[in-house]
Tab-separated table of C-alpha atoms in Angstrom:
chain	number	residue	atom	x	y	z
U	1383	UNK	CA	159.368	-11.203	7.485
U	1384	UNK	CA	156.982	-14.221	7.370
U	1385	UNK	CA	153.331	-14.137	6.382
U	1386	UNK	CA	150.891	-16.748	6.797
U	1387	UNK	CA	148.059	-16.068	4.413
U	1388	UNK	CA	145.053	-18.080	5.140
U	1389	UNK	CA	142.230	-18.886	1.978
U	1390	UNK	CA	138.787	-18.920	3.816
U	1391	UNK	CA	135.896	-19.798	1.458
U	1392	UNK	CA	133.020	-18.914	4.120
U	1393	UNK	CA	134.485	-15.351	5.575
U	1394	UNK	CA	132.155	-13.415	5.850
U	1395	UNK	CA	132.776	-10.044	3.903
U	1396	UNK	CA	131.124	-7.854	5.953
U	1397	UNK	CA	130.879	-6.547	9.525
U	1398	UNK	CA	127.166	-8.011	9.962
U	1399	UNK	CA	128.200	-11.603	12.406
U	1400	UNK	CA	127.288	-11.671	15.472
U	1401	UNK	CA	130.372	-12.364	17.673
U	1402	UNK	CA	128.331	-15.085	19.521
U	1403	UNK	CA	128.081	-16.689	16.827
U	1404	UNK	CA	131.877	-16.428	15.040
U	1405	UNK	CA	131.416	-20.272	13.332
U	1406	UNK	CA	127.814	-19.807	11.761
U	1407	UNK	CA	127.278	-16.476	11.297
U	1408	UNK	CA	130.597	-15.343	10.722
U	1409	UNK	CA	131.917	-18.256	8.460
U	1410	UNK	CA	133.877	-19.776	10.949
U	1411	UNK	CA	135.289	-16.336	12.112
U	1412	UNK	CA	136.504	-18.582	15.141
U	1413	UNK	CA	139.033	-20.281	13.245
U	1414	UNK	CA	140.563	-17.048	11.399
U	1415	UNK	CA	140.499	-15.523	14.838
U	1416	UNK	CA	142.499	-18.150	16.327
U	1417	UNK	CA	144.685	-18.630	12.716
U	1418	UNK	CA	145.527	-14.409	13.948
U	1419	UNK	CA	146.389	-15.319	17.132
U	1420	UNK	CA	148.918	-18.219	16.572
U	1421	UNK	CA	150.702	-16.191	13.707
U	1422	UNK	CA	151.184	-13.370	15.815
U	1423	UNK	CA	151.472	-13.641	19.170
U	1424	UNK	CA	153.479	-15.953	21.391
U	1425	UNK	CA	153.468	-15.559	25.586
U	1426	UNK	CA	154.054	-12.188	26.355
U	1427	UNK	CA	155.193	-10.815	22.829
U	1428	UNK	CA	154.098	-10.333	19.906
U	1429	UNK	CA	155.894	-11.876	16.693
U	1430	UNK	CA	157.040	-8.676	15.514
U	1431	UNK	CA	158.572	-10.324	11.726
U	1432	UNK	CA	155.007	-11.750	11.430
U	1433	UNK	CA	152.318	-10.871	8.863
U	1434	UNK	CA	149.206	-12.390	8.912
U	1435	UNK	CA	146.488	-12.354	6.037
U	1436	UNK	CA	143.219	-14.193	5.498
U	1437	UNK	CA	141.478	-14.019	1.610
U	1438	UNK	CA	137.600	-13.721	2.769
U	1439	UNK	CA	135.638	-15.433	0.340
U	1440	UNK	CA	132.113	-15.583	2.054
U	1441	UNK	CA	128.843	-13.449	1.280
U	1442	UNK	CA	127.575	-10.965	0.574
U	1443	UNK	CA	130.762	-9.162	-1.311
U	1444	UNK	CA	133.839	-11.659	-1.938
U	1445	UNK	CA	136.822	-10.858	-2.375
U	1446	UNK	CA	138.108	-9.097	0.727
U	1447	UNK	CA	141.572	-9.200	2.083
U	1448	UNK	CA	142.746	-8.286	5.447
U	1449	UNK	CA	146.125	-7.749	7.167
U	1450	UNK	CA	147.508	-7.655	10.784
U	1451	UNK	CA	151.036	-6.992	10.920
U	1452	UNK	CA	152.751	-8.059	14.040
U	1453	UNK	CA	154.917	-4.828	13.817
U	1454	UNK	CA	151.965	-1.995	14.274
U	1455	UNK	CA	149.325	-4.238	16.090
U	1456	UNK	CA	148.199	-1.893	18.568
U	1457	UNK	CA	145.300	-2.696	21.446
U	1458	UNK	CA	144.388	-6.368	20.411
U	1459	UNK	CA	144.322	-8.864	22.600
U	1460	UNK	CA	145.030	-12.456	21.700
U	1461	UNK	CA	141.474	-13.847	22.531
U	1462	UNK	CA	138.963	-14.742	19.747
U	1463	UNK	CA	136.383	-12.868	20.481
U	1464	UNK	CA	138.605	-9.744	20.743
U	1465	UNK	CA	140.112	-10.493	17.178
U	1466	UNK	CA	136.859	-10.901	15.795
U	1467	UNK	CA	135.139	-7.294	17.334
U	1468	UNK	CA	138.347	-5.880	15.117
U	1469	UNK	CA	138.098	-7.491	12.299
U	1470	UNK	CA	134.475	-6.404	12.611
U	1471	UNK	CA	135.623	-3.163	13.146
U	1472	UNK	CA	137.346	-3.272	9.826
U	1473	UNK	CA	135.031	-4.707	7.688
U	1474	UNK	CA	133.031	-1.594	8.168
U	1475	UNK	CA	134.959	0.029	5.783
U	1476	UNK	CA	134.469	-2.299	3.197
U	1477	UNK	CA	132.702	-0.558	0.502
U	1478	UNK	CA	136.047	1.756	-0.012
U	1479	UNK	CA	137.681	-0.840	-0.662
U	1480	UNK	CA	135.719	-3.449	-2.024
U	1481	UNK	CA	137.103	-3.665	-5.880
U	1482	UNK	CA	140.293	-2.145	-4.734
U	1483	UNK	CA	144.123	-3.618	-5.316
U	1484	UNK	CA	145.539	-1.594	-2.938
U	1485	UNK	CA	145.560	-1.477	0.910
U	1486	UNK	CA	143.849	0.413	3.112
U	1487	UNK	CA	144.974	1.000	6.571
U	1488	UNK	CA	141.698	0.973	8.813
U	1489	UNK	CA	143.256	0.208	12.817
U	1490	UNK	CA	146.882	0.121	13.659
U	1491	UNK	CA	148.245	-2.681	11.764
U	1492	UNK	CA	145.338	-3.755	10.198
U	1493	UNK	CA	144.086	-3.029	6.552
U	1494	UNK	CA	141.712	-4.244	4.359
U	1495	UNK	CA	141.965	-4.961	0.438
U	1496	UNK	CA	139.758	-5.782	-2.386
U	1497	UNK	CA	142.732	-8.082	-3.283
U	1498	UNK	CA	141.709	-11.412	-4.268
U	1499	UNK	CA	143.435	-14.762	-3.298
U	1500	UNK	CA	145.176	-14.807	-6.644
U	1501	UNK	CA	146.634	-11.492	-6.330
U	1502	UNK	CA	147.537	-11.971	-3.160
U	1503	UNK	CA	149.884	-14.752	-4.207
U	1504	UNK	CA	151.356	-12.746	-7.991
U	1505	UNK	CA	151.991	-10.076	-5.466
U	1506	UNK	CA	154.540	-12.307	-3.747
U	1507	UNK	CA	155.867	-14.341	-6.451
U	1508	UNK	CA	159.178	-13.523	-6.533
U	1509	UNK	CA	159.221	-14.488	-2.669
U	1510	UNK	CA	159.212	-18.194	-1.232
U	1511	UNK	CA	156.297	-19.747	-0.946
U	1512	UNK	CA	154.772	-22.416	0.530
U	1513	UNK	CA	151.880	-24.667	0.369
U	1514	UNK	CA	151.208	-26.839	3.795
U	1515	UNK	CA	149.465	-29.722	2.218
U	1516	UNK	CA	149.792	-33.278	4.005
U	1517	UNK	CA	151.246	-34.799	0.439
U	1518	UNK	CA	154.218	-32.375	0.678
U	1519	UNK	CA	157.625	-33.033	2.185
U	1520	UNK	CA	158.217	-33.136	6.047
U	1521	UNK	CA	159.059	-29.552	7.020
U	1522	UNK	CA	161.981	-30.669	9.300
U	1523	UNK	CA	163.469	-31.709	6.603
U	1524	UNK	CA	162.842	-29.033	3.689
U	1525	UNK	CA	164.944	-25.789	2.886
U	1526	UNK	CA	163.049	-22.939	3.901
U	1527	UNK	CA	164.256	-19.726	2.609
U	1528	UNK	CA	164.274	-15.988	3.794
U	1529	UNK	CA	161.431	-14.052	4.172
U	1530	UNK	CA	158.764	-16.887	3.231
U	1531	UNK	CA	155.311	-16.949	2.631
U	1532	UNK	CA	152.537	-20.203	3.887
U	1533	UNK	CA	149.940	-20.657	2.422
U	1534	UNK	CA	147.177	-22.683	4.516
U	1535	UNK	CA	143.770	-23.463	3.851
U	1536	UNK	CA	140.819	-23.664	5.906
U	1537	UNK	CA	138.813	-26.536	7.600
U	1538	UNK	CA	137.737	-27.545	3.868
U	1539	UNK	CA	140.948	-26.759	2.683
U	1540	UNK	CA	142.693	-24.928	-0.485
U	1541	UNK	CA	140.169	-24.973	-3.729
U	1542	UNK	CA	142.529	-26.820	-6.223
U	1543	UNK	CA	141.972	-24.011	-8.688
U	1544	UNK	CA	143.520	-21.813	-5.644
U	1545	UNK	CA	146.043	-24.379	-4.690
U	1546	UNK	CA	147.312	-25.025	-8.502
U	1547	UNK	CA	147.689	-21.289	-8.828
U	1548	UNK	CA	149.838	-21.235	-5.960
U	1549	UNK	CA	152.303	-24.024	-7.448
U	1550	UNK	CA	152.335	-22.618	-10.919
U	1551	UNK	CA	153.772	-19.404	-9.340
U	1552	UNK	CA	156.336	-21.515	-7.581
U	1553	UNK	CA	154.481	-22.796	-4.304
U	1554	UNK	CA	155.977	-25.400	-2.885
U	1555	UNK	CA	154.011	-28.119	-0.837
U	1556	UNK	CA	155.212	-29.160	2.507
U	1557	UNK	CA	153.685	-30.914	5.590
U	1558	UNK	CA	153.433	-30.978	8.720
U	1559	UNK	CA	153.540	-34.734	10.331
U	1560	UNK	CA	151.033	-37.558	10.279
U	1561	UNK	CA	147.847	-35.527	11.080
U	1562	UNK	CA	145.179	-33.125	9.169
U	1563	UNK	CA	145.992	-30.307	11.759
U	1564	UNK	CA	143.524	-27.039	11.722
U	1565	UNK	CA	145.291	-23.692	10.332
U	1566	UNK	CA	146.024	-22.547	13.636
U	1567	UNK	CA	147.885	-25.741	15.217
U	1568	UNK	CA	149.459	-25.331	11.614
U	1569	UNK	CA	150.714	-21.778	11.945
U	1570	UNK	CA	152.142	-22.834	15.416
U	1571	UNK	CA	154.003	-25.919	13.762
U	1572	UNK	CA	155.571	-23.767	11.031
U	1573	UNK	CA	156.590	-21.132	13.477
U	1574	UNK	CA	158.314	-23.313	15.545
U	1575	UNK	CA	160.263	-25.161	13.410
U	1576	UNK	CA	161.685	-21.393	12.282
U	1577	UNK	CA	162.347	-20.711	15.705
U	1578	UNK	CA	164.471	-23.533	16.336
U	1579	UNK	CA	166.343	-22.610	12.986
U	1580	UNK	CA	166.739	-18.728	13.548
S	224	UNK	CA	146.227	-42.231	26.757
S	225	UNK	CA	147.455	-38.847	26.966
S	226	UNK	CA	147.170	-36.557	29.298
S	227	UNK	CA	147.431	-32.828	30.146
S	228	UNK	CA	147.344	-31.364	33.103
S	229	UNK	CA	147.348	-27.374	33.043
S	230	UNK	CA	147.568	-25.300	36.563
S	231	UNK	CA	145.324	-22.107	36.336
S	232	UNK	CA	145.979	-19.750	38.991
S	233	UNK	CA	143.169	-17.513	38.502
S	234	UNK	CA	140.355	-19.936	36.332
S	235	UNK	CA	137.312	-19.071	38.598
S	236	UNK	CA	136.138	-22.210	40.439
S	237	UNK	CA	132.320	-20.811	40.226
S	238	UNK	CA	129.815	-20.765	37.005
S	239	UNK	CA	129.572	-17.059	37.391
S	240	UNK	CA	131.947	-15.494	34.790
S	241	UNK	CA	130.701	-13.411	31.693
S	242	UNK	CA	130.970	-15.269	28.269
S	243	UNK	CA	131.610	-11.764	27.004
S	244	UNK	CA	134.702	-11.515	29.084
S	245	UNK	CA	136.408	-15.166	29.529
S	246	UNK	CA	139.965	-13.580	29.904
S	247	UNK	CA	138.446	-10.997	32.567
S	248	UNK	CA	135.807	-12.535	34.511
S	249	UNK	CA	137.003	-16.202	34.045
S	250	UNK	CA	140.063	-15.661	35.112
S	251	UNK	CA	141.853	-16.116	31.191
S	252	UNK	CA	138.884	-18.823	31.155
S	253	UNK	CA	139.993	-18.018	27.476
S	254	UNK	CA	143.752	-19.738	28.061
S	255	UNK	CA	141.600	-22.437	29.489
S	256	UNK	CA	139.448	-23.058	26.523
S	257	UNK	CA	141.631	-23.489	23.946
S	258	UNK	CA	143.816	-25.856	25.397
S	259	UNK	CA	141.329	-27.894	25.705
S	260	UNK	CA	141.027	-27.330	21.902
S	261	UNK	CA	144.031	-28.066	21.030
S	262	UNK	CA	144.617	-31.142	23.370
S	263	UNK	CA	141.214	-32.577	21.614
S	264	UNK	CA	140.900	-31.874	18.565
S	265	UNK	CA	142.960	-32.353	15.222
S	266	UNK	CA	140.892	-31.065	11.790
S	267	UNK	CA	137.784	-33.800	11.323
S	268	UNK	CA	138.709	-35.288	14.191
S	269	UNK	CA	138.439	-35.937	18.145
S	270	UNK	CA	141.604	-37.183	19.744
S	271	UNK	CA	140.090	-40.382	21.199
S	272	UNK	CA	143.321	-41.100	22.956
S	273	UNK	CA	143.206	-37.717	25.226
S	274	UNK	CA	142.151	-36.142	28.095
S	275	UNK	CA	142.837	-32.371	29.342
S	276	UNK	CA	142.437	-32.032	32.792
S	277	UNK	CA	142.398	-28.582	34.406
S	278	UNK	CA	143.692	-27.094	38.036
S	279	UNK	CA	141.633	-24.306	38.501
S	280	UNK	CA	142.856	-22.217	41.409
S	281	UNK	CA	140.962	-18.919	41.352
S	282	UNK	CA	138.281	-17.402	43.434
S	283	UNK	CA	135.938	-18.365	45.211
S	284	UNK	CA	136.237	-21.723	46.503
S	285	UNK	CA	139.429	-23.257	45.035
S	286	UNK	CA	140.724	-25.795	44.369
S	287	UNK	CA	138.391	-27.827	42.032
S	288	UNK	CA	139.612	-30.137	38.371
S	289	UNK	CA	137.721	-30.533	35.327
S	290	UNK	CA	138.636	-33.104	32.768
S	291	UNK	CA	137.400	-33.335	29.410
S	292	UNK	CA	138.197	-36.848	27.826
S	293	UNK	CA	138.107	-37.279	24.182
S	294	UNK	CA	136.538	-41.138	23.844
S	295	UNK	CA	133.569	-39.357	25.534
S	296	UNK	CA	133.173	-36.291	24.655
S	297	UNK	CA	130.260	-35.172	23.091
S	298	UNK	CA	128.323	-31.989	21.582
S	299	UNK	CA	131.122	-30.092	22.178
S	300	UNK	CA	132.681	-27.990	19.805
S	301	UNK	CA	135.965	-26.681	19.071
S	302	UNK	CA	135.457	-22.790	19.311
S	303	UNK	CA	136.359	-21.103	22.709
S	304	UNK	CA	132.757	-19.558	23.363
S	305	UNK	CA	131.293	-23.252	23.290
S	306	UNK	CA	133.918	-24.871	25.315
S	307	UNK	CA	133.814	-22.313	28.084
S	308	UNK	CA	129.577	-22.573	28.099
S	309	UNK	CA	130.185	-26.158	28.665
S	310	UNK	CA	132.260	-24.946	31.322
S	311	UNK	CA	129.994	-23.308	32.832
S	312	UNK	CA	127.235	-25.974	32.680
S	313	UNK	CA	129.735	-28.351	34.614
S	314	UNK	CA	130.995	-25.737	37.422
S	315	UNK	CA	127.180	-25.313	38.413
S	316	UNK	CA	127.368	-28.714	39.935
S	317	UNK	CA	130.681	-27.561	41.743
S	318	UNK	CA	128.919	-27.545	45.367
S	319	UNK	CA	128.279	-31.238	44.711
S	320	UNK	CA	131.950	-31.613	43.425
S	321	UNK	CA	134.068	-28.972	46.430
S	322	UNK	CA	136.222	-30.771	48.861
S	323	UNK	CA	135.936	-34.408	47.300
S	324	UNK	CA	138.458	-36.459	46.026
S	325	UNK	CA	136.154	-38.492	43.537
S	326	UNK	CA	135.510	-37.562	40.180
S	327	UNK	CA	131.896	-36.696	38.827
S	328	UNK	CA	130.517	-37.402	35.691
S	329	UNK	CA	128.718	-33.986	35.144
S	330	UNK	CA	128.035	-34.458	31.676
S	331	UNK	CA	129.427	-36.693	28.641
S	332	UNK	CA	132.835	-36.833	29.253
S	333	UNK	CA	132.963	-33.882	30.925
S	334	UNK	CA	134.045	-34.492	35.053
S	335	UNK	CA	134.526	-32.206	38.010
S	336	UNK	CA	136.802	-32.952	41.380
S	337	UNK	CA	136.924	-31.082	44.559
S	338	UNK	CA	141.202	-32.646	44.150
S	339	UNK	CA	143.643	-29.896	44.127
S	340	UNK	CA	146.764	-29.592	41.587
S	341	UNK	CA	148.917	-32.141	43.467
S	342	UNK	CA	146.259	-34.616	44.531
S	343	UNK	CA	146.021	-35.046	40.200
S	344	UNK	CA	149.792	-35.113	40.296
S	345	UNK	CA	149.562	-37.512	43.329
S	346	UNK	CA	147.361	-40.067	41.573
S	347	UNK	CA	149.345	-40.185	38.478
S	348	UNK	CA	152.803	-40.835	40.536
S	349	UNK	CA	153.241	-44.379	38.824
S	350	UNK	CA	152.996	-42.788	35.365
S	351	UNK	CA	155.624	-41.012	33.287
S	352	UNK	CA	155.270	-37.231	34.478
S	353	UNK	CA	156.276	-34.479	32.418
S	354	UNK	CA	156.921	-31.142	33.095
S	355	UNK	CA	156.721	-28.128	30.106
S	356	UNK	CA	159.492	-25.790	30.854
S	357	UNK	CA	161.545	-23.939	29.224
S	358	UNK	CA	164.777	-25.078	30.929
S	359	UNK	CA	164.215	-28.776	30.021
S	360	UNK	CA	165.755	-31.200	27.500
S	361	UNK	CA	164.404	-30.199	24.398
S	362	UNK	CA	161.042	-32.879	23.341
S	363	UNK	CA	162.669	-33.602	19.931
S	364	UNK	CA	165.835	-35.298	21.821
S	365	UNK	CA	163.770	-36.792	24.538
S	366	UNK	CA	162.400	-39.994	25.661
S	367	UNK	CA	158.710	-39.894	25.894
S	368	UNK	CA	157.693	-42.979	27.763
S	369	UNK	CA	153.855	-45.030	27.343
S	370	UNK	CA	150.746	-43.428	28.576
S	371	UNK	CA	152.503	-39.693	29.450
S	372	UNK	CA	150.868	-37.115	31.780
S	373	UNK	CA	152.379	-33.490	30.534
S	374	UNK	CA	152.476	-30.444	33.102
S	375	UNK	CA	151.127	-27.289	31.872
S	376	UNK	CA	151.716	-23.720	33.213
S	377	UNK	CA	149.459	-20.619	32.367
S	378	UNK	CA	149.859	-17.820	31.256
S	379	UNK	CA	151.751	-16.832	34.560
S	380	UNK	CA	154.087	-20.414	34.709
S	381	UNK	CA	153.575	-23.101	37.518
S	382	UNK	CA	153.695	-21.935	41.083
S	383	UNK	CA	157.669	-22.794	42.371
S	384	UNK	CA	156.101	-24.979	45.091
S	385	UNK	CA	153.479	-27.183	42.874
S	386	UNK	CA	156.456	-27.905	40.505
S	387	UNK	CA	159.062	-29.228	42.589
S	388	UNK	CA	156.117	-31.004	44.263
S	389	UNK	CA	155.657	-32.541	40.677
S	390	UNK	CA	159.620	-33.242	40.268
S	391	UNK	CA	159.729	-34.568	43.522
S	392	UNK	CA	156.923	-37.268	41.901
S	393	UNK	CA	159.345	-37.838	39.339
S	394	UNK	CA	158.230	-35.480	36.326
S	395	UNK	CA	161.000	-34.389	33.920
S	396	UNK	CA	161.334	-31.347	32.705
S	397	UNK	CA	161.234	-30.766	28.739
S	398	UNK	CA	161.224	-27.251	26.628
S	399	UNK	CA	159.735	-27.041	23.068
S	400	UNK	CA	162.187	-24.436	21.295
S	401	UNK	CA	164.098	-21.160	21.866
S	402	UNK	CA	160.547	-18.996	22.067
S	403	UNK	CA	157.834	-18.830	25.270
S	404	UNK	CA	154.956	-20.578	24.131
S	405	UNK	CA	151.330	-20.282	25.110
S	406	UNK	CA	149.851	-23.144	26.953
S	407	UNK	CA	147.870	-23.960	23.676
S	408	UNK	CA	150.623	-23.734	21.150
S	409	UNK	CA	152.726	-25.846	23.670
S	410	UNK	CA	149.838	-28.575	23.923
S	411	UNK	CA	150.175	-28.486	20.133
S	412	UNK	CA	153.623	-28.947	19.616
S	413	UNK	CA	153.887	-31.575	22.245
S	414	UNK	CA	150.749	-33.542	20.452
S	415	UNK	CA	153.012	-33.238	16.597
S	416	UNK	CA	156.131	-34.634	18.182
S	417	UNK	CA	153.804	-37.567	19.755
S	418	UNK	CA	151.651	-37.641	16.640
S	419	UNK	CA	155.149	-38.273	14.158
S	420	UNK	CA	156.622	-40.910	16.870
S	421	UNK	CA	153.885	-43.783	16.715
C-alpha cells in the first residue's frame, strides 16, 4: 500500500464552494482534485495499492481529513470537477465527524475524519515515511521501503511546525529533481519511480 | 524550446462545449487542459522555455491546432476550468483560423491553425521528433537531442497512420516506465527527466 497524504492549509472544511470556483472559493480545491487524480488513477486503471489523503485546514471548521482508497473507489471519474462534486458530497457529513479520530465511510472509498494532520502522521509512525522537500536526497537514489507513506505539501508548502513533526516521527526528506514541482506533478514523480522498481 | 505536440481525436474544433462537461461535450477537453498544465507550469512558475501545441480532431470542422507558448502567455491560470475558457475564447475565432496553414495570434500567446496533425509534424521535420510510446527506449537511457518536439497520444493512443507518418519524419519512439500513463503525467515525467539533464 502507498498513501500520499497531502497538508492543505486553505481546504475548505465544508461542502459550501462553488465548483466554478475550486481555487477561490474552495481553497484551491483544484489542486487537491488534481493531487486525487495523479495518486490514483493512471490510463485506464485505477492504482488499486494507492491511498490518497488530504488534511483540510481551511474555514469554517479545521481539522477535516478525507480518504479515497484506490481499492473501493467506485463512480469517480478522474476529472477535477468530478473529484471536487464528491468531495463536496462528503463534506456534507461533516458535523458527525467533525471532532472525531475515527473514520467515517461516506461514498465508496471515501471517508471523512476529524483527524488532524498530526494524527494523521502518529497513526503511521511505525510505517515509512517520507517528506518530498527540494533539500532532501534525489529519490532515484534513496531506499524506499514497503508500504510507504509521502508526505507533500501544498502550493505554500508544509508549515514547519507540520513538517518538523513529521521528521521527529521518523520522516525522511527526499526530492524530486531541480524544480519546485506542484503536489500533483509530485505524486506522478514518486509513483513512477516505484513503478520502475516494483 | 520545448515542445509538445498532443493528437486529440475527439477535442471539438468549435467553442460550443459545456464548461460543466469538458470530458463530455469537449471531447475529454479535460485531457486537453491539463496537459497544457503540466507542459506550462512548474509551482511559482511559467515554463518560459515551452510550448503545448494541440491536434484537435473532433467534430465539426476538423482539423484545427492551438498552441499555448509559455514566454507569452498571460492571465492564464493553471486550473482546468480556466484553461479550457481560454479555450473557448480562442476557438470562437476558428472560422478565421479553418483551412489555413498560418498561425493566428488570437490572444497573448495563445494561437490557432487551420494545419492538421502532420502539417505540425511536417514543419518540425528538421527538429529532433519524439514519439511517447510505450514500446520505446526507455527516456532515462535515451538521447534527448537540442530543441525536442515530443508526440503525445490521448487518452485513446495516436492513430496507426499519423504515427508512422511521424516515424517516417524521423521521430523516435521512447516509453516512460512499466505503467500506461496519462497524457499529463507523461508530459510531466518527460519535463523531470529534461528538468535534471541541463
Amino acid at each position: 500500500m502507498k498513501e500520499f497524504i497531502l497538508y492543505s492549509r486553505k481546504g475548505v472544511t465544508s461542502e459550501k464552494f462553488n465548483l466554478k470556483s475550486l481555487a477561490g472559493s474552495g481553497g484551491r480545491m483544484d489542486l487537491i482534485a488534481r493531487c486525487v487524480i495523479s495518486t490514483l488513477w493512471v490510463s485506464h486503471k485505477i492504482r488499486q495499492d494507492s491511498r490518497f489523503i488530504v488534511s483540510l485546514n481551511g474555514p469554517p471548521n479545521p481539522p477535516l481529513a478525507l480518504s479515497f482508497d484506490g481499492k473501493n473507489l467506485a463512480r469517480v471519474t478522474p476529472d477535477e470537477r468530478n473529484v471536487a462534486l464528491w468531495i463536496q458530497k462528503v463534506l456534507k457529513k461533516r458535523r458527525e465527524a467533525r471532532g472525531s479520530k475515527e473514520w467515517l465511510e461516506v461514498k465508496d472509498g471515501i471517508n471523512l475524519s476529524g483527524k488532524s494532520f498530526q494524527d494523521l502522521i502518529r497513526d503511521r509512525e511505525e510505517r515509512n515515511l517520507y517528506l518530498l522537500h527540494e533539500e532532501g536526497g534525489d529519490i532515484r537514489e534513496a531506499e524506499i521501503k514497503d508500504n510507504p507513506v509521502f508526505i507533500v505539501g501544498d502550493h505554500i508548502g508544509l508549515p514547519k511546525e507540520e513538517s518538523e513533526f513529521a521528521e521527529r516521527l521518523g520522516a525522511k526528506k527526499i526530492s524530486l529533481g531541480p524544480e519546485s514541482y506542484f503536489s500533483t506533478q509530485s505524486i506522478v514523480l514518486v509513483h513512477n519511480e516505484l513503478d520502475r522498481r516494483r
